[in-house]
Tab-separated table of N, CA and C in Angstrom:
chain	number	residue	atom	x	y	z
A	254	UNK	N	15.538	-59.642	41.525
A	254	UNK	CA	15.364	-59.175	40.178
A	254	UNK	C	16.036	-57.807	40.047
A	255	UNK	N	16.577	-57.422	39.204
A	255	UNK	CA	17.368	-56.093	38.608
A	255	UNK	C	16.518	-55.110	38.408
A	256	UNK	N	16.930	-54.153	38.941
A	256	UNK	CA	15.649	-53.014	39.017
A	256	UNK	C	15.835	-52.317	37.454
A	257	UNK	N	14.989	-51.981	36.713
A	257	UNK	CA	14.479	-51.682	35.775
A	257	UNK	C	15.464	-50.112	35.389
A	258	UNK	N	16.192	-49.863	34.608
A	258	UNK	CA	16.699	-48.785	34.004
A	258	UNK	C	15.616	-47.977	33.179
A	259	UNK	N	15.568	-47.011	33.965
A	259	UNK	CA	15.109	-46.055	32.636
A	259	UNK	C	16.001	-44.842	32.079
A	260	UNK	N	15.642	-44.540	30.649
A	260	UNK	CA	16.880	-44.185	30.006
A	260	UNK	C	15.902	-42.647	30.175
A	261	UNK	N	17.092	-41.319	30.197
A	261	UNK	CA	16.598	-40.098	30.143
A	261	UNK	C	15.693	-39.684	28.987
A	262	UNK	N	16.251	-40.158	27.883
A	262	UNK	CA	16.068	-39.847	26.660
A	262	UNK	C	14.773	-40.915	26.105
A	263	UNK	N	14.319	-42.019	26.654
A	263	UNK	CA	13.521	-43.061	26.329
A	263	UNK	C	11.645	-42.332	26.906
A	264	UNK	N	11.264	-41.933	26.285
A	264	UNK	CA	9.576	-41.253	26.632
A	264	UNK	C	9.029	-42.291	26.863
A	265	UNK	N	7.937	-42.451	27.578
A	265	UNK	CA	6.628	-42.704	27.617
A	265	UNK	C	5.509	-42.888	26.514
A	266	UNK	N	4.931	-43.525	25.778
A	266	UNK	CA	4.278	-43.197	24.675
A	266	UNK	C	3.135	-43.414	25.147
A	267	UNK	N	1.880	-42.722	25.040
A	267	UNK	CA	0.593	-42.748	25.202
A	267	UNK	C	-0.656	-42.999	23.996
A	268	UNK	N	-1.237	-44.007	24.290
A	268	UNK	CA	-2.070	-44.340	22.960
A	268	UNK	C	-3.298	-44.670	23.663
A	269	UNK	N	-4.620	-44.816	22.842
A	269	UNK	CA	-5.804	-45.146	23.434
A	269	UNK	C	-6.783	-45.772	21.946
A	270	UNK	N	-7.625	-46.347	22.255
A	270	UNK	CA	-8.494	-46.905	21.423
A	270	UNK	C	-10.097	-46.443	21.770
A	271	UNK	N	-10.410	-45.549	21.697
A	271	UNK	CA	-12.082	-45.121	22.250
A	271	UNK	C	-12.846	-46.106	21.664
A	272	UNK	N	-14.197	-46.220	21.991
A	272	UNK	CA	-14.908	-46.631	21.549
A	272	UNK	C	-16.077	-46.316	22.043
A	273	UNK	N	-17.338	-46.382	20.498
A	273	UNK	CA	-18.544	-45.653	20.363
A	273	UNK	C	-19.566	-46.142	20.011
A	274	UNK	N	-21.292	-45.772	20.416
A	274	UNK	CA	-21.957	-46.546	19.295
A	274	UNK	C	-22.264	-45.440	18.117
A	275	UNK	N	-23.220	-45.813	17.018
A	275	UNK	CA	-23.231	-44.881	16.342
A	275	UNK	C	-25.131	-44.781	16.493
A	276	UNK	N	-25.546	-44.260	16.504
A	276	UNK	CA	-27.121	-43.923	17.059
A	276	UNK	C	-27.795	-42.824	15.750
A	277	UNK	N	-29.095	-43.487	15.116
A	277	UNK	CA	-29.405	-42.236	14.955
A	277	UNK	C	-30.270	-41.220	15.931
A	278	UNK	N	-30.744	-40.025	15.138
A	278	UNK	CA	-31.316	-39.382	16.129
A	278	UNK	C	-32.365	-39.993	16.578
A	279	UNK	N	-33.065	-40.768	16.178
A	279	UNK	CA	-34.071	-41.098	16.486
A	279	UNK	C	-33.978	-42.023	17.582
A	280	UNK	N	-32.774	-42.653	18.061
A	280	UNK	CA	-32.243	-43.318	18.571
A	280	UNK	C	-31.761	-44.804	18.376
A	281	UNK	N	-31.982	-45.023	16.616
A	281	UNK	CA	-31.863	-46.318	16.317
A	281	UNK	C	-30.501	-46.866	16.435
A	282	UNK	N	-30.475	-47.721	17.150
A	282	UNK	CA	-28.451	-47.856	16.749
A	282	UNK	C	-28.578	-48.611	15.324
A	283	UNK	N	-27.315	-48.384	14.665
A	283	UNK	CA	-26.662	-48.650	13.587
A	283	UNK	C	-25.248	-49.113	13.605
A	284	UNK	N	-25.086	-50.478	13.141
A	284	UNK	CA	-24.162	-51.138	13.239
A	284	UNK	C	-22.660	-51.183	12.536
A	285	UNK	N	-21.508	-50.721	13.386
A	285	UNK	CA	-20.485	-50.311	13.194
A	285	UNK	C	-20.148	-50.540	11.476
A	286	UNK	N	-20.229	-51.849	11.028
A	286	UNK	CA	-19.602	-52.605	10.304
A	286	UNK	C	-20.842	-52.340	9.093
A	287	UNK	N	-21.395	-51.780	9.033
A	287	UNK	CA	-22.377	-51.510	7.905
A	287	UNK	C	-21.986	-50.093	7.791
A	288	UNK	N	-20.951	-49.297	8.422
A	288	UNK	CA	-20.543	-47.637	7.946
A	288	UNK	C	-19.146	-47.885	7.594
A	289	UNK	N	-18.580	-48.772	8.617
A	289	UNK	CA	-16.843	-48.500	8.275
A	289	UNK	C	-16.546	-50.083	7.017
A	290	UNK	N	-16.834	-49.449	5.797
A	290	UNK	CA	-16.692	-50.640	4.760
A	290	UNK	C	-15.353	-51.242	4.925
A	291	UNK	N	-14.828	-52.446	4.222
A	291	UNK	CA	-13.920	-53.130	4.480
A	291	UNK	C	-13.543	-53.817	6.026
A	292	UNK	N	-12.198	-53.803	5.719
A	292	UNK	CA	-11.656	-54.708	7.137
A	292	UNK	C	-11.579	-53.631	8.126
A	293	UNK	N	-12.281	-53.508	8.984
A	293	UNK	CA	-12.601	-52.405	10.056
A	293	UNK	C	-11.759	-53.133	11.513
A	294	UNK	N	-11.664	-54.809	10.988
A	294	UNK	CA	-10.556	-54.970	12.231
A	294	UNK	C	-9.364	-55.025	11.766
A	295	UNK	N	-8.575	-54.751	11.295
A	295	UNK	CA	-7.424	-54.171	10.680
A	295	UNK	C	-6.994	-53.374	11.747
A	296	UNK	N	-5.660	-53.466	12.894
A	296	UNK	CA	-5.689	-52.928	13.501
A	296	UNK	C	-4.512	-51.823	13.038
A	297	UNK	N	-4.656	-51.476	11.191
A	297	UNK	CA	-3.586	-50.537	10.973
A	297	UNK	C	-4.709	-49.264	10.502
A	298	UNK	N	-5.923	-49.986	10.681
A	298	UNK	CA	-6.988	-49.013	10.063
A	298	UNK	C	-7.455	-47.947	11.526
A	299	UNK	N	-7.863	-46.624	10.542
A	299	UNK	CA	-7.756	-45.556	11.921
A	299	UNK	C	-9.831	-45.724	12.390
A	300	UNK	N	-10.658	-46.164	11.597
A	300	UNK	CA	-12.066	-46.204	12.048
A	300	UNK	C	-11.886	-47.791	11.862
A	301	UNK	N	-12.684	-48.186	12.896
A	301	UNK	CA	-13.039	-49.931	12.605
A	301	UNK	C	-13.788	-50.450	13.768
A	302	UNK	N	-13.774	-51.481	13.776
A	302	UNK	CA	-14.469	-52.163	15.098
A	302	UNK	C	-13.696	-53.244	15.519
A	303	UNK	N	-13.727	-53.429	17.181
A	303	UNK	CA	-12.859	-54.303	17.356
A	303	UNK	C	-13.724	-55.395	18.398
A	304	UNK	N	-13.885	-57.001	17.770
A	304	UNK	CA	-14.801	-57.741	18.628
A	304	UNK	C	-16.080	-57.723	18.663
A	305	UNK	N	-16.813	-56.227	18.028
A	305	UNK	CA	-18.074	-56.482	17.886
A	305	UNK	C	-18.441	-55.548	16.827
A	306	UNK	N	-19.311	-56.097	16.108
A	306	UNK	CA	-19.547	-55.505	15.079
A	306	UNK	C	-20.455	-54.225	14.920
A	307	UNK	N	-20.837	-54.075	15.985
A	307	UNK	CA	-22.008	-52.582	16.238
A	307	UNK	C	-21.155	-51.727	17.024
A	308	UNK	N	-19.958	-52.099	17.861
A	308	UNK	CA	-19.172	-50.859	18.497
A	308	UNK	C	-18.111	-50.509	17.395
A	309	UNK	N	-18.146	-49.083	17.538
A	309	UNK	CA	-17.019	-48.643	16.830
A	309	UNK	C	-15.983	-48.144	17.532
A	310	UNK	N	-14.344	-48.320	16.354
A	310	UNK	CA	-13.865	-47.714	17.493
A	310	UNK	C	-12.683	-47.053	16.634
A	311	UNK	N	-12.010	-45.682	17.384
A	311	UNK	CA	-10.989	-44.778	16.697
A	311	UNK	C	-9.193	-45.213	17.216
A	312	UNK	N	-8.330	-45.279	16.006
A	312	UNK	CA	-7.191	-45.998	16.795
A	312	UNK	C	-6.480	-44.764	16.518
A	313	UNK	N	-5.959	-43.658	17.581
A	313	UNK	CA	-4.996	-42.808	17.139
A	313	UNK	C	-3.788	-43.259	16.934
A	314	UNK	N	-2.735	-42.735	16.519
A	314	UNK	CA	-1.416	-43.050	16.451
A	314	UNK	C	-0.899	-42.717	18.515
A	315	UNK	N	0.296	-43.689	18.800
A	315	UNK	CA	0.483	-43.140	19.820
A	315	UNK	C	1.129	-41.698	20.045
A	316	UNK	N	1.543	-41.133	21.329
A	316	UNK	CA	2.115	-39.699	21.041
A	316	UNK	C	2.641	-40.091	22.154
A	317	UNK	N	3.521	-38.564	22.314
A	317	UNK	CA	4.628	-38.786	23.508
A	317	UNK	C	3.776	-37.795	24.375
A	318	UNK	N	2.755	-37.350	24.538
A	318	UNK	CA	2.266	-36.580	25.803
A	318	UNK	C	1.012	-36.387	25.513
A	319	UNK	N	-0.067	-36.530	26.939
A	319	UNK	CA	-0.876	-36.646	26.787
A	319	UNK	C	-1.896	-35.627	26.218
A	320	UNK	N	-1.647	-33.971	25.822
A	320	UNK	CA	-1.861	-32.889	24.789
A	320	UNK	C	-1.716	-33.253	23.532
A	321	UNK	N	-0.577	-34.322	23.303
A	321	UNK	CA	-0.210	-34.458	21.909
A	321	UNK	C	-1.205	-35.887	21.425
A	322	UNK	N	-2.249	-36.817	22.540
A	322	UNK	CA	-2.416	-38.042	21.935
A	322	UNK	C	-3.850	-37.089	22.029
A	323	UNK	N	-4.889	-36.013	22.787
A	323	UNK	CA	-5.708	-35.498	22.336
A	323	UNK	C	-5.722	-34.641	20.876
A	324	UNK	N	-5.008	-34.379	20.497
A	324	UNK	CA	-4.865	-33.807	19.438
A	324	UNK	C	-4.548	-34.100	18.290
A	325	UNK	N	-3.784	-35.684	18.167
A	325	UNK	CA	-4.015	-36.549	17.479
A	325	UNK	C	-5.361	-37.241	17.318
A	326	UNK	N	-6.312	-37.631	18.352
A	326	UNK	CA	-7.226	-37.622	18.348
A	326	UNK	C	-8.138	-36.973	17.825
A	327	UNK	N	-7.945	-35.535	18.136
A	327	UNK	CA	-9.006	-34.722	16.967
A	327	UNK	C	-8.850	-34.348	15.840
A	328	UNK	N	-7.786	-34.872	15.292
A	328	UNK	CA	-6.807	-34.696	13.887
A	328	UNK	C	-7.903	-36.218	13.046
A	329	UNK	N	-7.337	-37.428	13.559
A	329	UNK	CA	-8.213	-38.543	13.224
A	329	UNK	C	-9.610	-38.496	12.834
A	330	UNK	N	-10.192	-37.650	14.174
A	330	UNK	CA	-11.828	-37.311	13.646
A	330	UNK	C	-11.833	-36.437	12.976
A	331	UNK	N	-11.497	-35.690	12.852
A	331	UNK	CA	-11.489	-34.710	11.364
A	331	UNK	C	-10.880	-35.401	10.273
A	332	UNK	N	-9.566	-35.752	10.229
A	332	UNK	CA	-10.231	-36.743	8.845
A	332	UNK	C	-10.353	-37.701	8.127
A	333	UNK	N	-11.269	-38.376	8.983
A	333	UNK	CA	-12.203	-39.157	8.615
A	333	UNK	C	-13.820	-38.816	8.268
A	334	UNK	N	-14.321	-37.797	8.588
A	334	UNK	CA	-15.415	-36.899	8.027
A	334	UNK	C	-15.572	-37.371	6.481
A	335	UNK	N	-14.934	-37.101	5.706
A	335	UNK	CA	-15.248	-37.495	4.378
A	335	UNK	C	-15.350	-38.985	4.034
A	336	UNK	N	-14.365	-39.417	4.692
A	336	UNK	CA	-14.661	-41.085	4.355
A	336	UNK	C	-15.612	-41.592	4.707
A	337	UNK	N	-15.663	-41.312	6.193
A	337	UNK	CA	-17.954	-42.166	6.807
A	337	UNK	C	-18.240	-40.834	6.654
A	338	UNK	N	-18.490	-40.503	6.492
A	338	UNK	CA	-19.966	-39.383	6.716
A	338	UNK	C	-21.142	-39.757	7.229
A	339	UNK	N	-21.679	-41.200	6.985
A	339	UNK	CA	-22.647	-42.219	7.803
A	339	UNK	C	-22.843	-41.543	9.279
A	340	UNK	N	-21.669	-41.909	9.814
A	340	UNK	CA	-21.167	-41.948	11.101
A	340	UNK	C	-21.160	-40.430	11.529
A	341	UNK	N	-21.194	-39.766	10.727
A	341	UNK	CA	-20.963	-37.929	11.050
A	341	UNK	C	-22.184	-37.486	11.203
A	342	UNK	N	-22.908	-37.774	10.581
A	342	UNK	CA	-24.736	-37.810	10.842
A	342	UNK	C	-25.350	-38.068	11.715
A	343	UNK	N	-25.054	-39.048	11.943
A	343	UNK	CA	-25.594	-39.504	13.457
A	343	UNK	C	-24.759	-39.070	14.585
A	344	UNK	N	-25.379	-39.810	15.633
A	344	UNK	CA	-24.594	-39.620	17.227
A	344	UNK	C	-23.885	-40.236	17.268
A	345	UNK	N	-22.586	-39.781	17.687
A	345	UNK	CA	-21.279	-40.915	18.248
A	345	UNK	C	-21.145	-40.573	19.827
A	346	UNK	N	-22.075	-42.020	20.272
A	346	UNK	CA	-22.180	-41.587	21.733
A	346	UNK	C	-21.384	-42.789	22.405
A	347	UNK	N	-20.518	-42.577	23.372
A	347	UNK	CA	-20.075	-42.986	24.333
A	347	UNK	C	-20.155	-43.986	25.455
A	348	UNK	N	-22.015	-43.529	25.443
A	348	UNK	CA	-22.089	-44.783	26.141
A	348	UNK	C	-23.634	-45.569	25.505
A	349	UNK	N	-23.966	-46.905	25.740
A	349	UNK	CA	-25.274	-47.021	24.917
A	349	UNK	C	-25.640	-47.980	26.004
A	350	UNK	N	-26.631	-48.299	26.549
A	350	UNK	CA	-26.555	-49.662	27.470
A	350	UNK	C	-27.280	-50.828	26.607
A	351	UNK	N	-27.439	-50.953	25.243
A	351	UNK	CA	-27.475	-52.424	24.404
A	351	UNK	C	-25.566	-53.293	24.390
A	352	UNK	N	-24.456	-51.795	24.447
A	352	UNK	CA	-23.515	-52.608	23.847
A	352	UNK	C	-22.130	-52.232	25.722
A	353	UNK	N	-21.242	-53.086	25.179
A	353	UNK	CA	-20.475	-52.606	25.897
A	353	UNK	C	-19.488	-51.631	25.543
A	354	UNK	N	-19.021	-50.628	25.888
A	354	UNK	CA	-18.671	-49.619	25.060
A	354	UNK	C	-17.123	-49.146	26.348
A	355	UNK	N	-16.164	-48.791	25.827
A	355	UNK	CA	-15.459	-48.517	26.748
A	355	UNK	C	-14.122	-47.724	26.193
A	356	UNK	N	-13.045	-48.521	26.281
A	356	UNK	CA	-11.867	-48.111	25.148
A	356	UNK	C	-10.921	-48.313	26.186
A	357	UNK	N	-9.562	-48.454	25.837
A	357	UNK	CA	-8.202	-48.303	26.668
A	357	UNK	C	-7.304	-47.123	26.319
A	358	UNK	N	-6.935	-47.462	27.201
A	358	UNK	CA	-5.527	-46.579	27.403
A	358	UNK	C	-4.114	-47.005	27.150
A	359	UNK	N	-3.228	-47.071	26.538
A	359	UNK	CA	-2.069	-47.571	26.083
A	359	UNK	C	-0.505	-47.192	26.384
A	360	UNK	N	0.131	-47.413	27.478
A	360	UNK	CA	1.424	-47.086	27.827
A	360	UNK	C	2.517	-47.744	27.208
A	361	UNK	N	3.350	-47.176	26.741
A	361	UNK	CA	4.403	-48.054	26.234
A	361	UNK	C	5.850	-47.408	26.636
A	362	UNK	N	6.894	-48.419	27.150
A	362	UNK	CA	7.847	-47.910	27.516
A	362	UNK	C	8.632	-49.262	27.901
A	363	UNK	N	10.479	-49.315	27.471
A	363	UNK	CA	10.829	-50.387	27.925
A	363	UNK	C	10.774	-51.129	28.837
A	364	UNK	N	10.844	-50.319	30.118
A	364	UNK	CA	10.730	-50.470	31.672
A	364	UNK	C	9.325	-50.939	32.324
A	365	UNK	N	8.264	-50.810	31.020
A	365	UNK	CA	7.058	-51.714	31.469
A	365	UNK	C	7.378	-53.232	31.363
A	366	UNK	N	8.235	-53.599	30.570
A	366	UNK	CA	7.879	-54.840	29.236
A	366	UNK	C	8.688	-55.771	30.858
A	367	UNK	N	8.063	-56.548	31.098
A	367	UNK	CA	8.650	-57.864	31.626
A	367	UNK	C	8.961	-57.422	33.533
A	368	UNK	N	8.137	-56.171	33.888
A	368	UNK	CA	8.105	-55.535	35.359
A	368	UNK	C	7.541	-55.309	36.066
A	369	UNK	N	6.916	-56.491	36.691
A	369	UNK	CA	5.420	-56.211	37.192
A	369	UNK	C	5.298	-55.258	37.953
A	370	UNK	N	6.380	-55.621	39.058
A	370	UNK	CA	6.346	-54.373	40.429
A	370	UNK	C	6.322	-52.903	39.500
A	371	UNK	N	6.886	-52.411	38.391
A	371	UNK	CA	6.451	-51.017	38.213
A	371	UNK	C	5.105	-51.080	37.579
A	372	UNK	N	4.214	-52.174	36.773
A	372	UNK	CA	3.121	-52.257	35.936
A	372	UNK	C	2.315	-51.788	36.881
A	373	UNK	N	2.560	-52.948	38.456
A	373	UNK	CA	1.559	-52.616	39.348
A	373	UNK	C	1.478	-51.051	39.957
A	374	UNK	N	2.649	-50.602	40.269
A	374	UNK	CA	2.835	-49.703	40.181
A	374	UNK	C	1.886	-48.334	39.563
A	375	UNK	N	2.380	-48.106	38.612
A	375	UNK	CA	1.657	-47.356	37.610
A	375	UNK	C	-0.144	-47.576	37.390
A	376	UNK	N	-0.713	-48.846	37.693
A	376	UNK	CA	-1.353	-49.446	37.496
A	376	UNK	C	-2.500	-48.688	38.732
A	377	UNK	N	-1.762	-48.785	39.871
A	377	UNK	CA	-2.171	-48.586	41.404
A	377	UNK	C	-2.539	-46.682	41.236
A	378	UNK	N	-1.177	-46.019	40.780
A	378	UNK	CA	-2.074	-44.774	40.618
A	378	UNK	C	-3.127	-44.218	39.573
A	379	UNK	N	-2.500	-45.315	38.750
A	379	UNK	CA	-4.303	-44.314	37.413
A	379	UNK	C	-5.073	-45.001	38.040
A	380	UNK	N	-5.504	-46.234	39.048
A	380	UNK	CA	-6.865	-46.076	39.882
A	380	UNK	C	-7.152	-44.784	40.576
A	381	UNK	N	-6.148	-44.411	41.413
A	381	UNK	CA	-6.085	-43.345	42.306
A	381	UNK	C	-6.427	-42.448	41.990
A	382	UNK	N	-5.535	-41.852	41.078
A	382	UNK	CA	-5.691	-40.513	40.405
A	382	UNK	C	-6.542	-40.043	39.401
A	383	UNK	N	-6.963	-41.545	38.477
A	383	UNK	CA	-8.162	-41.363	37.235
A	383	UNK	C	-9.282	-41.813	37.808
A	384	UNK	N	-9.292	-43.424	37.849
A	384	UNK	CA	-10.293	-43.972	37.793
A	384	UNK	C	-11.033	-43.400	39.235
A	385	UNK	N	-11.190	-43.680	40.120
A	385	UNK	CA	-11.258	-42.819	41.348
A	385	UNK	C	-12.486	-41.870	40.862
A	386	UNK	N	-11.650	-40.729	40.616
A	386	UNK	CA	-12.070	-39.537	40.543
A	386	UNK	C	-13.457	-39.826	39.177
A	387	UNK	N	-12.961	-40.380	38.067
A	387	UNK	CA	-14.204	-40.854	37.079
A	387	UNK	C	-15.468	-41.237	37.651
A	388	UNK	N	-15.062	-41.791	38.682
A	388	UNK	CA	-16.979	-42.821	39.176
A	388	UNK	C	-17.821	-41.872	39.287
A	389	UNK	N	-17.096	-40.305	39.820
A	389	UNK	CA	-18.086	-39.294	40.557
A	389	UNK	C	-18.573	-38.896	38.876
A	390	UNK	N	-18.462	-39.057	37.773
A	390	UNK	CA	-18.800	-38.893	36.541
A	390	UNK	C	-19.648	-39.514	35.739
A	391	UNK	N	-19.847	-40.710	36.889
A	391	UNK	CA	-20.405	-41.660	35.962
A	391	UNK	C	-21.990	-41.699	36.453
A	392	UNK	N	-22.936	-41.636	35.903
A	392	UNK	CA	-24.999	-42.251	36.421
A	392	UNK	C	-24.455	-43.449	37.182
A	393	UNK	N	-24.576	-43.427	38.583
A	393	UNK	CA	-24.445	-44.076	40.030
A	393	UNK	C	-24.984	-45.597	39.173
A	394	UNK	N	-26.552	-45.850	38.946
A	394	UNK	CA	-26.911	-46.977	38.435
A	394	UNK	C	-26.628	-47.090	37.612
A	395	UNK	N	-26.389	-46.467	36.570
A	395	UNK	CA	-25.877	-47.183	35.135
A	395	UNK	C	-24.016	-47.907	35.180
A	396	UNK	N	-23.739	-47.372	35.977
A	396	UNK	CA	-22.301	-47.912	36.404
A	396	UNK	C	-22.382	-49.756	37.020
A	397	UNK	N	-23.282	-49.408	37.964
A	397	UNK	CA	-23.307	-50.584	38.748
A	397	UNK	C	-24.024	-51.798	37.909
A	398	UNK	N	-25.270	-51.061	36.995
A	398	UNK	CA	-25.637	-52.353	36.098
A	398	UNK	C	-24.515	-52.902	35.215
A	399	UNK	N	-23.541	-52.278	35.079
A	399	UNK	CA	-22.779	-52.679	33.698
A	399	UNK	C	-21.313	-53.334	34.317
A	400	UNK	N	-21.184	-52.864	36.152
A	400	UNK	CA	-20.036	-53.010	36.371
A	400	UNK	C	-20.509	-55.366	36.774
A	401	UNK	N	-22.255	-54.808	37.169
A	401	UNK	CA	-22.171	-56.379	37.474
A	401	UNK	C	-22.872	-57.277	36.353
A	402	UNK	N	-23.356	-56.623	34.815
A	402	UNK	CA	-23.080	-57.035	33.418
A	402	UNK	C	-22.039	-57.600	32.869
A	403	UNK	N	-20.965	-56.967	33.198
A	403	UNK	CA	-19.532	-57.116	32.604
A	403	UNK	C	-18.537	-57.628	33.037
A	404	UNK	N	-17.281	-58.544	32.860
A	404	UNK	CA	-16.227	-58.899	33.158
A	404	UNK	C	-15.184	-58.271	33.007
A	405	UNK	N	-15.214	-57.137	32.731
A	405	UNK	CA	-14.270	-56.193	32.255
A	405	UNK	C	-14.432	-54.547	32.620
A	406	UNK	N	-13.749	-54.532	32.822
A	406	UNK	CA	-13.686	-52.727	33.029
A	406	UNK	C	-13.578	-52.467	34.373
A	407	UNK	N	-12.987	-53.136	35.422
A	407	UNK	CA	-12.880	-53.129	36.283
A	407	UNK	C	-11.683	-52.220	37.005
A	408	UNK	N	-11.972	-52.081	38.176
A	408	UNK	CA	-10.182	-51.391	38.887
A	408	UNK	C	-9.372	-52.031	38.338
A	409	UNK	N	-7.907	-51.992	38.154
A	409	UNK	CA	-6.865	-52.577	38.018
A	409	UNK	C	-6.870	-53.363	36.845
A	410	UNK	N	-8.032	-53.548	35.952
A	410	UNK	CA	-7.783	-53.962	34.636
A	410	UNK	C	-6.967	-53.704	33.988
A	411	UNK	N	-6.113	-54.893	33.532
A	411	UNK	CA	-4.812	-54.251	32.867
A	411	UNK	C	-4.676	-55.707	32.074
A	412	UNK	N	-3.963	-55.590	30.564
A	412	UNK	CA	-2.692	-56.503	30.080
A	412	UNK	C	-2.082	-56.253	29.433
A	413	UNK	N	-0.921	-56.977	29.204
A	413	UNK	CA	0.304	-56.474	28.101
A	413	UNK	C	-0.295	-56.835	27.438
A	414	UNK	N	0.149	-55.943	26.071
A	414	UNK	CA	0.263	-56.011	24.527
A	414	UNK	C	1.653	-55.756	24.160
A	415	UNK	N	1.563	-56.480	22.990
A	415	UNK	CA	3.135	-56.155	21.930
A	415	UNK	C	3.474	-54.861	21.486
A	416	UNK	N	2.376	-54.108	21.465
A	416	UNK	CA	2.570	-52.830	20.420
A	416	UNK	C	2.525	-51.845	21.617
A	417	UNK	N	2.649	-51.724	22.952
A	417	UNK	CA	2.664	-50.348	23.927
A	417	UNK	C	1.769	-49.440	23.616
A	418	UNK	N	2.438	-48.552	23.651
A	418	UNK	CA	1.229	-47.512	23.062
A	418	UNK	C	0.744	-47.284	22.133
């Protein structure tokens, strides 16, 4: 196979999809799709839910560095403040153990599209270098209930999409 060109001038684009529950204080959860009105799976819409109707989730635009996709990020949550306000009231917490809650990470670049050996690649160090280092972040049991809850979210979880980052 032809080893993969990358062009000087061709970036990296970085995108992510978080996802949240929305809680009140009291701790009631409140269901995604009863704050973000309309088509919330619309994946051109920036608040929505994707697959379940009580997780929410934020779609930034992608960026070319990873300073620039946090900051797009906090550009998004700011404004959207006026539109839910629902959601601004309450807790937007991270993790809930009723739902599965998680989000991706989004690389896009020609030299991914159709290359496994670099996917794996790339793939092999954000275990290393992210995920790795995350576990020491994570409640020891609450990890392990959800890692043997879930089919997903695992090391090396990965798939293509059309849209990269």
């Amino acid at each position: 196979m032809p080893q993969a060109q990358v062009k000087i001038n061709e970036i990296i684009t970085i995108g992510s999809d978080p996802e949240f529950a929305i809680v009140t204080p009291q701790g009631r959860l409140i269901e995604a799709d009863d704050i973000i009105k309309g088509d919330g799976t619309d994946p051109d819409c920036e608040f929505g839910y994707d697959g379940h109707s009580q997780t929410a989730e934020v779609r930034p635009k992608p960026a070319r560095s990873p300073k620039e996709a946090i900051k797009e990020l906090k550009q998004l949550l700011e404004r959207n403040k006026k539109k839910y306000p629902q959601a601004y009231k309450n807790n937007l917490l991270a993790y809930n153990d009723q739902l599965s809650i998680g989000g991706h990470i989004h690389f896009g670049h020609s030299a991914l599209i159709d290359n496994s050996k670099m996917v794996n690649c790339l793939v092999y160090n954000l275990d290393t270098l992210l995920a790795l280092p995350s576990m020491y972040l994570e409640n020891r049991i609450l990890a392990t209930n959800r890692r043997l809850r879930m089919d997903y979210g695992h090391f090396s979880d990965w798939r293509p999409q059309s849209w990269g980052g």
